[in-house]
Every structure is written in structure tokens, then in C-alpha cells.
């Protein structure tokens, strides 16, 4: 997998999880950690999105494209 594709993938994962997958996880029934599933999903991506951004940063830094 090329580094450009990895950067693209890491940038698209949060976008896809919030816009495309969101209608499919719009459920109350499974309660996760005391939260309805939709609310848990949104809080999960609040944590995972900066991790994806950090991955992009590390890839670009290893390429030398960040000073």
C-alpha cells in the first residue's frame, strides 16, 4: 500500500463513518456503556478522528513533506 493511499484512506475513514454509516447505526436498542448506540458511535469517532489525523501526520513526517 502506498503512502499516498494510506493518507487518503486515513482521511476518508472519519468522513465515511460520519456521513455514510451514520444512518445505519441510528439505533437506540443496543445500549453500549449506558449510551444509545448512535450516541456511543458519535463519541467513539470523536476519539478516533484525532487518531486518524495523527496517523496522517506521522506518514507525512516520515516522507519529509512536513518541516
PDB file of C-alpha atoms in Angstrom:
ATOM      1  CA  UNK A   1       0.000   0.000   0.000  1.00  0.00           C
ATOM      2  CA  UNK A   2       1.469   3.324  -0.989  1.00  0.00           C
ATOM      3  CA  UNK A   3       1.780   6.151   1.493  1.00  0.00           C
ATOM      4  CA  UNK A   4      -0.487   8.414  -0.554  1.00  0.00           C
ATOM      5  CA  UNK A   5      -3.227   5.805  -0.484  1.00  0.00           C
ATOM      6  CA  UNK A   6      -2.771   5.361   3.267  1.00  0.00           C
ATOM      7  CA  UNK A   7      -3.112   9.115   3.809  1.00  0.00           C
ATOM      8  CA  UNK A   8      -6.213   9.183   1.612  1.00  0.00           C
ATOM      9  CA  UNK A   9      -7.700   6.222   3.470  1.00  0.00           C
ATOM     10  CA  UNK A  10      -6.995   7.739   6.895  1.00  0.00           C
ATOM     11  CA  UNK A  11      -8.605  10.999   5.772  1.00  0.00           C
ATOM     12  CA  UNK A  12     -11.699   9.287   4.377  1.00  0.00           C
ATOM     13  CA  UNK A  13     -12.414   6.850   7.229  1.00  0.00           C
ATOM     14  CA  UNK A  14     -13.823   9.502   9.632  1.00  0.00           C
ATOM     15  CA  UNK A  15     -15.796  11.140   6.838  1.00  0.00           C
ATOM     16  CA  UNK A  16     -17.339   7.867   5.727  1.00  0.00           C
ATOM     17  CA  UNK A  17     -18.084   6.799   9.289  1.00  0.00           C
ATOM     18  CA  UNK A  18     -19.954  10.023   9.997  1.00  0.00           C
ATOM     19  CA  UNK A  19     -21.812  10.570   6.734  1.00  0.00           C
ATOM     20  CA  UNK A  20     -22.330   7.191   5.097  1.00  0.00           C
ATOM     21  CA  UNK A  21     -22.543   4.765   8.021  1.00  0.00           C
ATOM     22  CA  UNK A  22     -24.459   7.072  10.358  1.00  0.00           C
ATOM     23  CA  UNK A  23     -27.953   6.233   9.020  1.00  0.00           C
ATOM     24  CA  UNK A  24     -27.238   2.526   9.572  1.00  0.00           C
ATOM     25  CA  UNK A  25     -26.170   2.969  13.197  1.00  0.00           C
ATOM     26  CA  UNK A  26     -29.098   5.244  14.057  1.00  0.00           C
ATOM     27  CA  UNK A  27     -30.463   2.876  16.684  1.00  0.00           C
ATOM     28  CA  UNK A  28     -31.362   3.110  20.328  1.00  0.00           C
ATOM     29  CA  UNK A  29     -31.736  -0.590  21.062  1.00  0.00           C
ATOM     30  CA  UNK A  30     -28.185  -1.805  21.760  1.00  0.00           C
ATOM     31  CA  UNK A  31     -27.036   0.108  24.837  1.00  0.00           C
ATOM     32  CA  UNK A  32     -23.231   0.407  24.943  1.00  0.00           C
ATOM     33  CA  UNK A  33     -21.628   1.756  28.125  1.00  0.00           C
ATOM     34  CA  UNK A  34     -25.013   3.109  29.165  1.00  0.00           C
ATOM     35  CA  UNK A  35     -25.464   5.102  25.950  1.00  0.00           C
ATOM     36  CA  UNK A  36     -27.764   4.521  22.990  1.00  0.00           C
ATOM     37  CA  UNK A  37     -25.775   3.083  20.110  1.00  0.00           C
ATOM     38  CA  UNK A  38     -25.936   6.262  17.991  1.00  0.00           C
ATOM     39  CA  UNK A  39     -24.543   8.404  20.791  1.00  0.00           C
ATOM     40  CA  UNK A  40     -21.834   5.840  21.511  1.00  0.00           C
ATOM     41  CA  UNK A  41     -20.921   5.810  17.788  1.00  0.00           C
ATOM     42  CA  UNK A  42     -20.556   9.599  17.698  1.00  0.00           C
ATOM     43  CA  UNK A  43     -18.435   9.704  20.875  1.00  0.00           C
ATOM     44  CA  UNK A  44     -16.286   6.864  19.522  1.00  0.00           C
ATOM     45  CA  UNK A  45     -15.474   8.872  16.421  1.00  0.00           C
ATOM     46  CA  UNK A  46     -14.679  11.952  18.484  1.00  0.00           C
ATOM     47  CA  UNK A  47     -11.803   9.840  19.839  1.00  0.00           C
ATOM     48  CA  UNK A  48     -10.866   8.002  16.627  1.00  0.00           C
ATOM     49  CA  UNK A  49     -10.767  11.028  14.291  1.00  0.00           C
ATOM     50  CA  UNK A  50      -7.730  12.626  16.004  1.00  0.00           C
ATOM     51  CA  UNK A  51      -6.004   9.231  15.896  1.00  0.00           C
ATOM     52  CA  UNK A  52      -6.527   9.097  12.129  1.00  0.00           C
ATOM     53  CA  UNK A  53      -5.203  12.653  11.844  1.00  0.00           C
ATOM     54  CA  UNK A  54      -2.154  11.693  13.922  1.00  0.00           C
ATOM     55  CA  UNK A  55      -1.553   8.765  11.557  1.00  0.00           C
ATOM     56  CA  UNK A  56      -1.624  11.147   8.594  1.00  0.00           C
ATOM     57  CA  UNK A  57       0.832  13.421  10.384  1.00  0.00           C
ATOM     58  CA  UNK A  58       3.235  10.533  11.095  1.00  0.00           C
ATOM     59  CA  UNK A  59       3.132   9.325   7.466  1.00  0.00           C
ATOM     60  CA  UNK A  60       3.770  12.803   6.099  1.00  0.00           C
ATOM     61  CA  UNK A  61       6.554  13.444   8.595  1.00  0.00           C
ATOM     62  CA  UNK A  62       8.292  10.200   7.616  1.00  0.00           C
ATOM     63  CA  UNK A  63       8.146  11.284   3.970  1.00  0.00           C
ATOM     64  CA  UNK A  64       9.711  14.620   4.864  1.00  0.00           C
ATOM     65  CA  UNK A  65       6.818  16.639   3.480  1.00  0.00           C
ATOM     66  CA  UNK A  66       6.375  18.345   6.874  1.00  0.00           C
ATOM     67  CA  UNK A  67       9.210  20.573   8.006  1.00  0.00           C
TER      68      UNK A  67
END
